[in-house]
XYZ file of C-alpha atoms in Angstrom:
705
model
C 22.761 -8.701 -110.900
C 20.551 -5.713 -110.081
C 21.434 -3.979 -113.328
C 20.651 -7.076 -115.259
C 17.196 -7.218 -113.745
C 16.118 -3.668 -114.326
C 13.025 -4.897 -116.175
C 11.879 -7.287 -113.463
C 8.238 -6.337 -114.002
C 8.514 -7.516 -117.579
C 9.568 -10.964 -116.429
C 6.702 -11.099 -113.991
C 4.215 -10.072 -116.685
C 5.606 -12.795 -118.881
C 4.887 -15.405 -116.221
C 1.347 -14.174 -115.781
C 0.457 -14.070 -119.481
C 2.682 -16.945 -120.524
C 4.257 -14.650 -123.105
C 7.990 -14.663 -123.177
C 8.545 -13.062 -126.543
C 9.487 -9.798 -124.868
C 12.306 -11.254 -122.718
C 14.804 -12.311 -125.334
C 14.990 -12.259 -129.041
C 16.420 -14.400 -131.749
C 17.446 -12.636 -134.897
C 19.580 -13.826 -137.780
C 21.181 -16.479 -135.603
C 22.115 -14.052 -132.806
C 20.605 -13.895 -129.327
C 20.294 -10.670 -127.421
C 18.736 -9.375 -124.247
C 15.345 -7.766 -123.977
C 14.564 -5.067 -126.517
C 11.454 -2.958 -126.909
C 8.918 -4.654 -129.149
C 7.793 -1.574 -131.040
C 9.778 -2.495 -134.121
C 12.340 0.298 -133.758
C 16.033 -0.041 -133.160
C 17.105 1.975 -130.134
C 20.389 3.821 -130.237
C 22.189 5.413 -127.305
C 24.895 4.480 -124.853
C 24.659 1.407 -122.672
C 26.600 0.822 -119.456
C 29.572 -1.459 -119.987
C 28.635 -3.728 -117.084
C 25.109 -4.379 -118.531
C 26.467 -6.880 -121.031
C 27.946 -8.965 -118.219
C 24.751 -8.659 -116.262
C 22.747 -9.937 -119.165
C 25.100 -12.852 -119.522
C 24.460 -13.672 -115.885
C 20.760 -13.540 -116.508
C 20.903 -15.974 -119.374
C 23.103 -18.493 -117.577
C 20.175 -20.020 -115.692
C 17.384 -19.441 -113.205
C 16.963 -19.478 -109.477
C 15.141 -22.380 -107.914
C 11.879 -20.443 -107.777
C 12.133 -19.304 -111.404
C 10.169 -21.053 -114.100
C 11.323 -21.936 -117.595
C 8.875 -21.047 -120.340
C 8.482 -22.258 -123.911
C 10.507 -20.206 -126.366
C 12.787 -18.702 -123.639
C 16.470 -18.744 -124.486
C 18.811 -19.794 -121.651
C 22.224 -19.919 -123.288
C 25.119 -17.472 -123.636
C 24.890 -14.695 -126.230
C 26.537 -15.467 -129.547
C 30.019 -13.921 -130.061
C 28.798 -12.145 -133.163
C 26.671 -9.981 -130.867
C 29.748 -7.835 -130.276
C 29.237 -6.055 -133.610
C 25.617 -5.379 -132.811
C 26.571 -4.032 -129.370
C 29.109 -1.706 -130.966
C 26.454 -0.363 -133.290
C 24.182 0.307 -130.352
C 26.921 2.195 -128.498
C 27.368 4.527 -131.478
C 25.528 7.852 -131.248
C 22.091 7.505 -132.823
C 20.237 10.165 -134.751
C 16.605 10.621 -133.803
C 14.217 9.375 -136.490
C 12.555 12.746 -136.805
C 15.881 14.248 -137.974
C 16.661 11.495 -140.471
C 15.953 11.623 -144.165
C 12.882 9.649 -145.258
C 14.950 7.835 -147.893
C 17.275 6.577 -145.156
C 14.319 5.361 -143.127
C 12.857 3.600 -146.171
C 16.215 1.980 -146.947
C 16.419 0.714 -143.374
C 12.848 -0.550 -143.580
C 13.577 -2.427 -146.829
C 16.601 -4.057 -145.198
C 14.427 -5.035 -142.228
C 11.771 -6.461 -144.537
C 14.321 -8.615 -146.352
C 15.574 -10.024 -143.053
C 11.993 -10.562 -141.892
C 11.089 -12.391 -145.112
C 13.769 -15.033 -144.593
C 13.135 -15.355 -140.865
C 9.386 -15.636 -141.411
C 9.917 -18.396 -143.973
C 11.901 -20.368 -141.372
C 9.206 -19.777 -138.753
C 6.421 -21.008 -141.044
C 8.465 -24.113 -141.814
C 8.875 -24.705 -138.083
C 5.113 -24.300 -137.568
C 4.538 -26.960 -140.206
C 1.589 -27.488 -142.525
C -1.343 -29.177 -140.868
C -4.700 -28.761 -139.195
C -4.541 -24.979 -138.908
C -3.850 -24.408 -142.617
C -6.533 -26.898 -143.656
C -9.094 -25.202 -141.400
C -8.239 -21.816 -142.901
C -8.305 -23.443 -146.347
C -11.976 -24.389 -146.004
C -12.976 -21.079 -144.397
C -11.387 -19.029 -147.187
C -12.614 -21.576 -149.723
C -16.190 -20.715 -148.824
C -15.409 -17.041 -149.506
C -13.944 -17.953 -152.899
C -16.956 -20.178 -153.555
C -19.197 -17.161 -152.935
C -17.282 -15.296 -155.651
C -17.876 -18.136 -158.120
C -21.586 -18.182 -157.244
C -21.905 -14.418 -157.769
C -20.651 -14.671 -161.355
C -23.399 -17.125 -162.291
C -26.378 -15.833 -160.284
C -27.547 -13.047 -162.588
C -27.209 -15.168 -165.727
C -29.427 -17.851 -164.223
C -32.139 -15.531 -162.899
C -32.445 -13.283 -165.980
C -34.987 -15.430 -167.871
C -37.254 -15.493 -164.815
C -36.504 -11.979 -163.560
C -37.564 -10.471 -166.880
C -41.001 -11.986 -166.371
C -41.384 -10.443 -162.930
C -39.848 -7.072 -163.793
C -40.769 -6.676 -167.475
C -37.132 -6.184 -168.427
C -36.193 -4.888 -171.850
C -33.138 -6.168 -173.705
C -31.081 -3.169 -172.564
C -32.157 -3.692 -168.945
C -31.137 -7.334 -169.098
C -27.757 -6.385 -170.523
C -27.162 -3.827 -167.780
C -28.112 -6.340 -165.085
C -25.590 -8.785 -166.499
C -22.761 -6.220 -166.467
C -23.501 -4.428 -163.207
C -22.094 -7.262 -161.069
C -18.725 -7.062 -162.860
C -18.708 -3.292 -162.401
C -19.205 -3.744 -158.651
C -16.480 -6.406 -158.523
C -14.066 -4.099 -160.343
C -14.554 -1.260 -157.845
C -14.569 -3.581 -154.829
C -11.330 -5.332 -155.808
C -9.388 -2.066 -156.044
C -10.926 -0.379 -153.005
C -11.112 -3.238 -150.490
C -7.881 -4.830 -151.712
C -6.076 -1.572 -150.964
C -7.690 -1.254 -147.546
C -6.603 -4.809 -146.652
C -2.971 -3.655 -146.713
C -3.762 -0.944 -144.176
C -6.533 -2.292 -141.950
C -5.764 -6.010 -142.029
C -6.715 -9.106 -144.034
C -9.299 -10.490 -141.640
C -11.067 -7.204 -140.913
C -11.423 -6.238 -144.577
C -12.480 -9.741 -145.598
C -15.230 -9.664 -142.968
C -16.355 -6.277 -144.311
C -16.384 -7.614 -147.886
C -18.370 -10.723 -147.049
C -20.799 -8.794 -144.853
C -21.540 -6.350 -147.684
C -22.076 -9.189 -150.136
C -24.260 -11.242 -147.802
C -26.434 -8.283 -146.762
C -27.162 -6.982 -150.254
C -27.457 -10.416 -151.876
C -30.035 -11.307 -149.230
C -31.848 -7.983 -149.722
C -31.901 -8.335 -153.529
C -34.013 -11.482 -153.271
C -36.870 -9.479 -151.736
C -36.873 -6.177 -153.662
C -39.434 -5.849 -156.458
C -38.329 -2.880 -158.554
C -35.701 -3.175 -161.276
C -33.726 -0.123 -160.096
C -33.425 -1.278 -156.498
C -32.561 -4.823 -157.591
C -29.847 -3.406 -159.864
C -28.438 -1.348 -156.983
C -28.391 -4.348 -154.621
C -26.528 -6.512 -157.132
C -24.025 -3.675 -157.715
C -23.181 -3.370 -153.998
C -23.232 -7.150 -153.606
C -20.678 -7.391 -156.414
C -18.574 -4.695 -154.756
C -18.388 -6.787 -151.601
C -17.527 -10.087 -153.209
C -15.078 -8.430 -155.608
C -13.106 -7.157 -152.651
C -12.851 -10.618 -151.112
C -10.875 -12.223 -153.952
C -7.538 -10.344 -153.559
C -7.781 -10.591 -149.770
C -8.362 -14.358 -149.768
C -5.199 -15.129 -151.722
C -3.041 -12.636 -149.819
C -4.393 -13.935 -146.494
C -3.879 -17.642 -147.192
C -0.440 -17.223 -148.802
C 0.914 -15.686 -145.588
C 0.330 -18.942 -143.689
C 2.112 -21.097 -146.287
C 5.764 -21.979 -146.677
C 7.556 -21.593 -149.988
C 7.383 -25.329 -150.724
C 3.597 -25.478 -150.170
C 2.473 -22.110 -151.537
C 1.984 -22.834 -155.234
C 0.260 -26.162 -154.710
C -2.130 -25.126 -151.966
C -3.115 -21.813 -153.525
C -4.027 -23.851 -156.606
C -6.120 -26.229 -154.501
C -7.851 -23.178 -153.047
C -8.855 -22.126 -156.587
C -11.000 -25.253 -156.803
C -13.609 -23.561 -154.640
C -14.374 -21.159 -157.495
C -15.262 -24.232 -159.545
C -17.336 -25.583 -156.655
C -19.188 -22.260 -156.553
C -20.102 -22.589 -160.220
C -21.285 -26.163 -159.717
C -23.296 -25.138 -156.655
C -24.991 -22.258 -158.527
C -25.799 -24.458 -161.532
C -27.201 -27.266 -159.400
C -29.329 -24.905 -157.300
C -30.644 -23.109 -160.402
C -31.522 -26.419 -162.014
C -33.359 -27.662 -158.925
C -35.081 -24.429 -157.805
C -35.816 -21.981 -160.630
C -37.960 -24.267 -162.859
C -40.418 -24.639 -159.972
C -42.025 -21.310 -160.785
C -44.795 -21.945 -158.291
C -42.380 -21.953 -155.357
C -42.860 -18.786 -153.346
C -45.770 -16.574 -152.448
C -47.610 -13.406 -153.454
C -49.002 -10.551 -151.424
C -51.725 -8.914 -153.464
C -50.904 -7.959 -157.035
C -47.769 -5.944 -156.271
C -45.473 -8.271 -154.335
C -44.331 -11.596 -155.775
C -41.680 -13.907 -154.349
C -41.119 -16.578 -156.989
C -38.668 -19.445 -157.244
C -35.828 -17.412 -158.748
C -35.834 -15.264 -155.617
C -35.506 -18.410 -153.516
C -32.483 -19.275 -155.662
C -30.889 -15.858 -155.006
C -31.445 -16.386 -151.285
C -29.837 -19.844 -151.322
C -26.820 -18.504 -153.226
C -25.945 -16.203 -150.320
C -25.384 -19.179 -147.983
C -21.670 -19.822 -148.812
C -20.889 -16.180 -148.095
C -22.752 -16.246 -144.776
C -21.053 -19.513 -143.755
C -17.595 -18.095 -144.519
C -18.429 -14.893 -142.633
C -19.367 -16.833 -139.499
C -16.349 -19.174 -139.660
C -13.939 -16.297 -140.253
C -14.763 -14.845 -136.838
C -12.839 -17.750 -135.285
C -9.700 -17.308 -137.416
C -6.763 -15.029 -136.494
C -5.331 -12.087 -138.391
C -2.368 -12.714 -140.682
C 0.790 -12.622 -138.503
C 2.804 -11.440 -141.506
C 0.575 -8.368 -141.744
C 0.852 -7.748 -137.990
C 4.644 -7.873 -138.156
C 4.558 -5.421 -141.035
C 2.788 -2.842 -138.880
C 4.988 -3.504 -135.829
C 2.614 -5.637 -133.716
C 5.201 -8.189 -132.683
C 3.487 -9.767 -129.678
C 0.184 -10.403 -131.449
C 1.997 -11.979 -134.403
C 4.118 -14.173 -132.095
C 1.046 -15.459 -130.264
C -0.709 -16.333 -133.533
C 2.338 -18.147 -134.898
C 2.599 -20.066 -131.636
C -1.088 -20.967 -131.998
C -0.426 -22.238 -135.534
C 2.565 -24.267 -134.322
C 0.771 -25.785 -131.328
C -2.370 -26.612 -133.339
C -0.366 -28.437 -135.985
C 1.840 -30.241 -133.490
C -1.143 -31.480 -131.466
C -2.767 -32.755 -134.652
C 0.440 -34.637 -135.497
C 0.546 -36.230 -132.052
C 3.563 -34.204 -130.914
C 2.147 -31.779 -128.312
C 5.479 -31.691 -126.490
C 7.179 -29.895 -129.393
C 8.234 -26.410 -128.258
C 7.864 -23.253 -130.362
C 11.502 -22.090 -130.257
C 11.068 -18.592 -131.686
C 11.199 -15.807 -129.109
C 11.648 -12.685 -131.204
C 10.752 -11.828 -134.787
C 12.097 -8.973 -136.847
C 9.689 -6.047 -137.287
C 10.365 -3.450 -139.999
C 10.882 0.181 -139.039
C 7.579 2.051 -139.064
C 7.765 5.146 -141.251
C 4.123 5.839 -142.071
C 2.842 9.174 -140.855
C -0.724 8.941 -139.576
C -2.372 12.214 -138.639
C -4.607 11.989 -135.578
C -6.730 14.714 -134.070
C -6.823 14.415 -130.305
C -10.188 14.108 -128.607
C -9.799 17.565 -127.083
C -8.998 19.339 -130.357
C -11.811 18.262 -132.647
C -15.272 16.834 -132.978
C -15.912 13.157 -133.590
C -16.708 13.613 -137.263
C -13.522 15.655 -137.795
C -11.460 12.873 -136.262
C -13.181 10.257 -138.418
C -12.778 12.423 -141.513
C -9.042 12.699 -140.878
C -8.756 8.952 -140.300
C -10.631 8.144 -143.508
C -8.799 10.637 -145.711
C -5.415 9.586 -144.320
C -6.167 5.904 -144.856
C -7.246 6.464 -148.442
C -4.163 8.577 -149.054
C -2.046 5.667 -147.863
C -3.987 3.322 -150.147
C -3.417 5.674 -153.068
C 0.311 5.796 -152.242
C 0.337 1.989 -152.374
C -1.317 2.075 -155.793
C 1.348 4.484 -157.067
C 4.074 2.343 -155.482
C 3.079 -0.557 -157.752
C 4.059 1.672 -160.688
C 7.459 2.724 -159.353
C 10.597 1.674 -161.198
C 11.067 -1.452 -159.094
C 7.639 -2.914 -159.967
C 6.498 -0.970 -163.052
C 7.470 -3.496 -165.699
C 6.086 -6.481 -163.780
C 2.847 -4.616 -163.065
C 2.345 -3.612 -166.711
C 3.073 -7.102 -168.017
C 0.790 -8.699 -165.441
C -1.921 -6.161 -166.304
C -1.809 -7.157 -169.980
C -1.889 -10.871 -169.141
C -4.815 -10.461 -166.715
C -6.723 -8.311 -169.206
C -6.237 -10.579 -172.240
C -7.142 -13.632 -170.192
C -10.323 -12.003 -168.873
C -11.347 -10.582 -172.259
C -11.214 -13.971 -173.945
C -12.418 -16.145 -171.049
C -15.402 -14.126 -169.859
C -16.294 -13.154 -173.412
C -16.461 -16.785 -174.516
C -18.209 -17.893 -171.317
C -21.099 -15.570 -172.254
C -20.823 -16.313 -175.968
C -21.202 -20.092 -175.548
C -24.707 -19.995 -173.935
C -25.812 -17.251 -176.331
C -24.704 -19.324 -179.308
C -26.520 -22.357 -177.940
C -29.692 -20.254 -177.529
C -29.258 -18.999 -181.086
C -28.920 -22.540 -182.431
C -32.018 -23.513 -180.454
C -33.973 -20.572 -181.833
C -32.972 -21.503 -185.372
C -34.163 -25.046 -184.793
C -37.373 -23.724 -183.180
C -38.116 -21.407 -186.097
C -37.580 -24.232 -188.552
C -40.533 -26.048 -186.952
C -42.947 -23.142 -187.306
C -46.475 -23.968 -188.528
C -48.009 -21.693 -191.153
C -51.785 -21.338 -191.684
C -53.006 -19.511 -194.805
C -56.481 -18.117 -195.501
C -58.227 -19.940 -192.666
C -61.793 -18.902 -191.827
C -63.069 -19.473 -188.286
C -66.385 -18.279 -186.876
C -68.346 -18.820 -183.632
C -65.456 -20.798 -182.122
C -63.982 -20.596 -178.617
C -60.187 -20.797 -178.283
C -59.163 -21.869 -174.754
C -55.820 -23.588 -175.349
C -52.238 -22.573 -176.110
C -51.087 -21.524 -179.569
C -47.314 -21.782 -180.052
C -44.818 -21.167 -182.864
C -47.421 -20.405 -185.514
C -47.972 -17.894 -188.313
C -51.541 -17.136 -189.467
C -51.821 -15.276 -192.791
C -54.870 -13.803 -194.524
C -57.250 -15.387 -192.029
C -60.781 -14.299 -191.107
C -62.106 -14.644 -187.545
C -65.740 -13.682 -186.893
C -67.628 -13.918 -183.602
C -64.804 -15.964 -182.037
C -63.836 -16.024 -178.375
C -60.263 -16.238 -177.084
C -60.632 -17.001 -173.356
C -58.004 -18.026 -170.776
C -55.437 -18.895 -173.415
C -51.763 -18.336 -174.082
C -49.965 -17.190 -177.222
C -46.284 -18.035 -177.572
C -44.370 -16.977 -180.699
C -47.585 -16.417 -182.681
C -48.010 -13.919 -185.538
C -51.206 -12.852 -187.268
C -50.519 -11.230 -190.644
C -53.063 -9.481 -192.910
C -55.946 -11.015 -190.974
C -59.470 -9.843 -190.086
C -61.004 -9.975 -186.572
C -64.675 -8.984 -186.443
C -66.844 -8.964 -183.305
C -64.364 -11.153 -181.391
C -63.820 -11.290 -177.646
C -60.401 -11.678 -175.910
C -60.392 -12.340 -172.155
C -57.587 -13.294 -169.758
C -55.034 -13.731 -172.559
C -51.283 -13.987 -171.894
C -48.797 -13.640 -174.743
C -45.087 -13.935 -175.428
C -43.459 -12.712 -178.637
C -46.926 -12.410 -180.219
C -47.777 -9.684 -182.766
C -50.570 -8.596 -185.087
C -49.288 -7.128 -188.378
C -51.389 -5.321 -190.986
C -54.577 -6.659 -189.435
C -58.080 -5.155 -189.374
C -59.856 -5.416 -186.033
C -63.534 -4.431 -185.942
C -65.907 -4.243 -182.916
C -63.630 -6.426 -180.803
C -63.300 -6.356 -177.007
C -60.016 -7.000 -175.142
C -60.577 -7.635 -171.412
C -57.786 -8.391 -168.920
C -55.126 -9.139 -171.544
C -51.503 -8.166 -172.073
C -52.066 -7.399 -175.761
C -50.683 -3.891 -175.516
C -50.536 -1.239 -178.190
C -47.003 -2.066 -179.344
C -48.122 -5.581 -180.300
C -50.389 -4.201 -183.035
C -48.157 -3.206 -185.945
C -49.774 -1.185 -188.766
C -53.208 -2.426 -187.727
C -56.608 -0.724 -188.123
C -58.716 -0.847 -184.966
C -62.339 0.123 -185.591
C -64.812 0.392 -182.684
C -62.590 -1.874 -180.587
C -62.309 -1.630 -176.799
C -59.460 -2.392 -174.380
C -60.648 -2.943 -170.798
C -58.644 -3.672 -167.640
C -55.285 -4.429 -169.215
C -52.944 -6.697 -167.292
C -50.318 -4.880 -165.253
C -46.729 -6.039 -165.116
C -45.472 -9.245 -166.644
C -47.540 -12.356 -166.153
C -45.681 -14.829 -168.332
C -45.435 -18.295 -166.851
C -44.175 -20.290 -169.817
C -41.526 -22.793 -168.803
C -38.574 -22.383 -171.115
C -37.266 -25.793 -172.064
C -33.967 -24.324 -173.228
C -33.331 -22.918 -169.738
C -32.672 -26.471 -168.561
C -29.958 -26.816 -171.186
C -28.334 -23.550 -170.094
C -28.125 -24.845 -166.518
C -26.598 -28.054 -167.811
C -24.081 -26.161 -169.959
C -22.933 -24.059 -167.000
C -22.762 -27.138 -164.778
C -20.606 -29.041 -167.271
C -18.436 -25.976 -167.918
C -17.726 -25.633 -164.191
C -17.116 -29.353 -163.747
C -14.748 -29.467 -166.735
C -12.128 -27.383 -164.923
C -11.596 -30.134 -162.325
C -8.840 -31.944 -164.305
C -7.108 -28.628 -165.004
C -7.245 -27.697 -161.333
C -5.727 -30.996 -160.261
C -2.964 -30.867 -162.878
C -2.063 -27.255 -162.086
C -1.944 -27.936 -158.335
C 0.353 -30.947 -158.756
C 2.678 -29.277 -161.286
C 2.677 -25.648 -160.088
C 5.802 -26.057 -157.960
C 7.465 -28.445 -160.403
C 7.319 -26.629 -163.758
C 6.883 -23.109 -162.393
C 4.303 -20.344 -162.653
C 5.516 -18.823 -165.935
C 5.423 -22.002 -167.984
C 2.024 -22.807 -166.502
C 0.540 -19.460 -167.595
C 2.120 -19.430 -171.044
C 1.362 -23.072 -171.831
C -2.231 -22.893 -170.605
C -3.023 -19.723 -172.577
C -1.497 -21.049 -175.786
C -3.393 -24.362 -175.487
C -6.604 -22.394 -174.842
C -5.948 -20.357 -178.002
C -5.702 -23.573 -180.017
C -9.010 -24.737 -178.530
C -10.636 -21.519 -179.767
C -9.899 -22.377 -183.395
C -11.865 -25.603 -183.117
C -14.962 -23.509 -182.395
C -15.228 -22.955 -186.152
C -16.461 -26.556 -186.308
C -19.073 -26.056 -183.566
C -22.264 -26.082 -185.624
C -24.451 -27.970 -183.161
C -25.401 -27.701 -179.516
C -23.432 -30.789 -178.499
C -20.315 -29.570 -180.340
C -20.497 -26.157 -178.653
C -20.858 -27.769 -175.223
C -17.879 -30.018 -175.891
C -15.599 -27.187 -177.024
C -16.687 -25.060 -174.081
C -15.668 -27.798 -171.636
C -12.314 -28.216 -173.380
C -11.640 -24.471 -173.354
C -12.543 -24.072 -169.661
C -10.434 -27.077 -168.681
C -7.394 -25.749 -170.556
C -7.614 -22.156 -169.323
C -8.049 -22.816 -165.591
C -4.338 -23.569 -165.113
C -3.467 -20.068 -166.337
C -5.915 -18.523 -163.869
C -4.424 -20.488 -160.977
C -0.849 -19.581 -161.888
C -1.807 -15.915 -162.294
C -3.219 -15.890 -158.771
C -0.052 -17.435 -157.374
C 2.479 -15.234 -159.181
C 0.555 -12.054 -158.372
C 0.716 -12.910 -154.671
C 4.437 -13.658 -154.806
C 5.677 -10.699 -156.858
C 4.682 -7.984 -154.391
C 5.692 -7.290 -150.767
C 3.306 -7.811 -147.870
C 2.303 -4.166 -147.471
C 1.439 -3.907 -151.191
C 0.253 -7.456 -151.930
C -3.534 -7.075 -151.637
C -3.398 -3.645 -153.307
C -1.577 -4.983 -156.367
C -3.843 -8.035 -156.558
C -6.886 -5.748 -156.279
C -5.697 -3.477 -159.097
C -5.007 -6.387 -161.428
C -8.239 -8.161 -160.531
C -10.152 -4.924 -161.084
C -8.588 -4.689 -164.534
C -9.619 -8.308 -165.058
C -13.263 -7.418 -164.358
C -13.002 -4.487 -166.790
C -11.842 -6.990 -169.407
C -14.836 -9.168 -168.490
C -17.216 -6.248 -169.110
C -15.668 -5.554 -172.514
C -15.623 -9.247 -173.425
C -19.294 -9.708 -172.520
C -20.339 -6.659 -174.532
C -18.214 -7.339 -177.614
C -18.757 -11.074 -177.952
C -22.521 -10.927 -177.310
C -22.969 -8.394 -180.108
C -21.766 -10.908 -182.724
C -24.137 -13.739 -181.773
C -26.147 -14.698 -184.849
C -23.988 -12.495 -187.078
C -20.611 -14.204 -187.333
C -18.359 -16.541 -185.403
C -15.153 -15.305 -186.994
C -14.688 -12.105 -184.980
C -15.178 -13.613 -181.476
C -12.967 -16.603 -182.232
C -10.134 -14.572 -183.768
C -10.312 -11.941 -181.026
C -10.167 -14.546 -178.253
C -7.353 -16.498 -179.911
C -5.253 -13.397 -180.588
C -5.663 -12.148 -177.030
C -4.660 -15.518 -175.581
C -1.596 -15.885 -177.827
C -0.395 -12.347 -177.094
C -0.954 -12.667 -173.366
C 0.649 -16.115 -173.224
C 3.821 -15.013 -175.017
C 4.126 -11.918 -172.837
C 3.675 -14.026 -169.692
C 6.875 -15.921 -170.557
C 8.833 -12.714 -169.896
C 7.644 -12.447 -166.293
C 10.112 -13.404 -163.515
C 9.760 -16.870 -162.035
C 8.824 -16.779 -158.338
C 8.885 -20.481 -157.507
C 12.012 -20.246 -155.312
C 11.226 -16.818 -153.876
C 10.383 -16.183 -150.239
C 7.316 -14.081 -149.516
C 8.557 -10.515 -149.097
């Protein structure tokens, strides 16, 4: 018995820490004695009497011994003979083996681990633990949905505070997608090397910090930079969230519950719309510090929109790392403890605390990565960090290239086309709908314009608002314009003689071909560019207003909030249907059918000649397309192995954001010109992507590799 108890200290440590995973292992239906938990198979000769000794060990325990959960007490399976014979065979040291052989052995290990892990997750059950993680990760996904809408909602107000030109507004709208594109690729790749939880915390922390900071900065350049880095953070969270959650789900639950998770993106859109509607119109909310610093209501809105991200960041600190990731990097004991935690949490919630977690050993793939490390005595701290960083990014780059190897190339290319076509049409139309509604509103507004011809006014004081008017061939002598506002007012071929303008604020107001004689402008925003082909004779401009001081409340802004709110709410039926049918009809049919139905909805936009019609077709389009998005998320998670999953998702999601940038730019350029090009482009992209999606492999019955 002495030989059988050579590792007595291991048994004692197990009693102290209540960890018995190191004592015995269960693998592929066979039980064996203790093996090192570093993930490697050890070759070499073993004494012939050790097998008998181990059998004696497993027969039972002395009176003083304790029996622990997960500890096997039976006799080794007869099939262990083959495994013992393999171990007795001379082994070749790993450093002398070909890398291809090591990779082949690792792939075989990963396949065995995939099936064993599926059985373990089924044993752990689906319960309180998964639902807790569901809400924590849902908040992170909600933050992503909020980020997409924030800039669009604050632009009308931000342009007043920052005097934004049309090009500046366009750049601000696109910069978030640019950050998301970079963040998805970079942080998604790092999640396969550093861990799901760690990288998700980094992503959310970046987003929360810079979103919070952007609400306080005053300059356009700094605000643009903050939104770029904020987008980088939240863009990196999306691929990690789906990879993270999928690794706690069994095959039977994966499609449905990943689809339910997608609902939080919808909740984020609803949250952003509701907050914008209730906060931004109150332009007086906030404070000012002198004439340079203003904190208005739209900044309060930006601050509130960072709350889901902060909440998820705090809650995530209490969640464990993905055990599937830990097994992939050879950390067996940590993974076993987490899986036991999942099992015990679910069993207690079901009222079965006595249920024992029967798994004692889990397969760990052979570790073949080469990580260069400079010892503390051979380099400075920054050299060591430089080597760590460069090596990690090299490994990430190798993962990116791996997604294009022969085994995954065709699937990656087809998925890339589907993601891109879906993003081009969806994000393009999502921007095009509000722009078209604004255009229809402007047409209706211009149709109500009031025209005044050849009016003569003298010795009169104007102290009220003039709006949507055109004054032609008028004469104004000795008039005073004091404390008033001009909105969409044009003076054409008019004469101003000895007039006085004081404290005047204007929006879209111009003087064309006018003659202005002996007139004083004091504390106004009637700048030089607002006088087009005018003659100014003996006129004086004193103390011009600095910055933008517009405080007109845009009535059409309310409608834009409503449109976004209804568009987000309209995806609820599609989310429910996709979640219930995802595991019944499969991912491929879901993507293809949803994209083709969305393409049909696009054609009905030709009949959208009113605001109500455009809102209705937008809701129908969003509701039809959401099922394709959900299925794309699910199939992308399932097609790639654990050590490449977040990387592949990040690449494809980054390409999706590139499609969003192109869609926003292309579709917005045709507003007010034609509807034909955007509609045909969106429909063609959806049809092509939907038909190509039907050629993808179905993953409904596939275990998570």
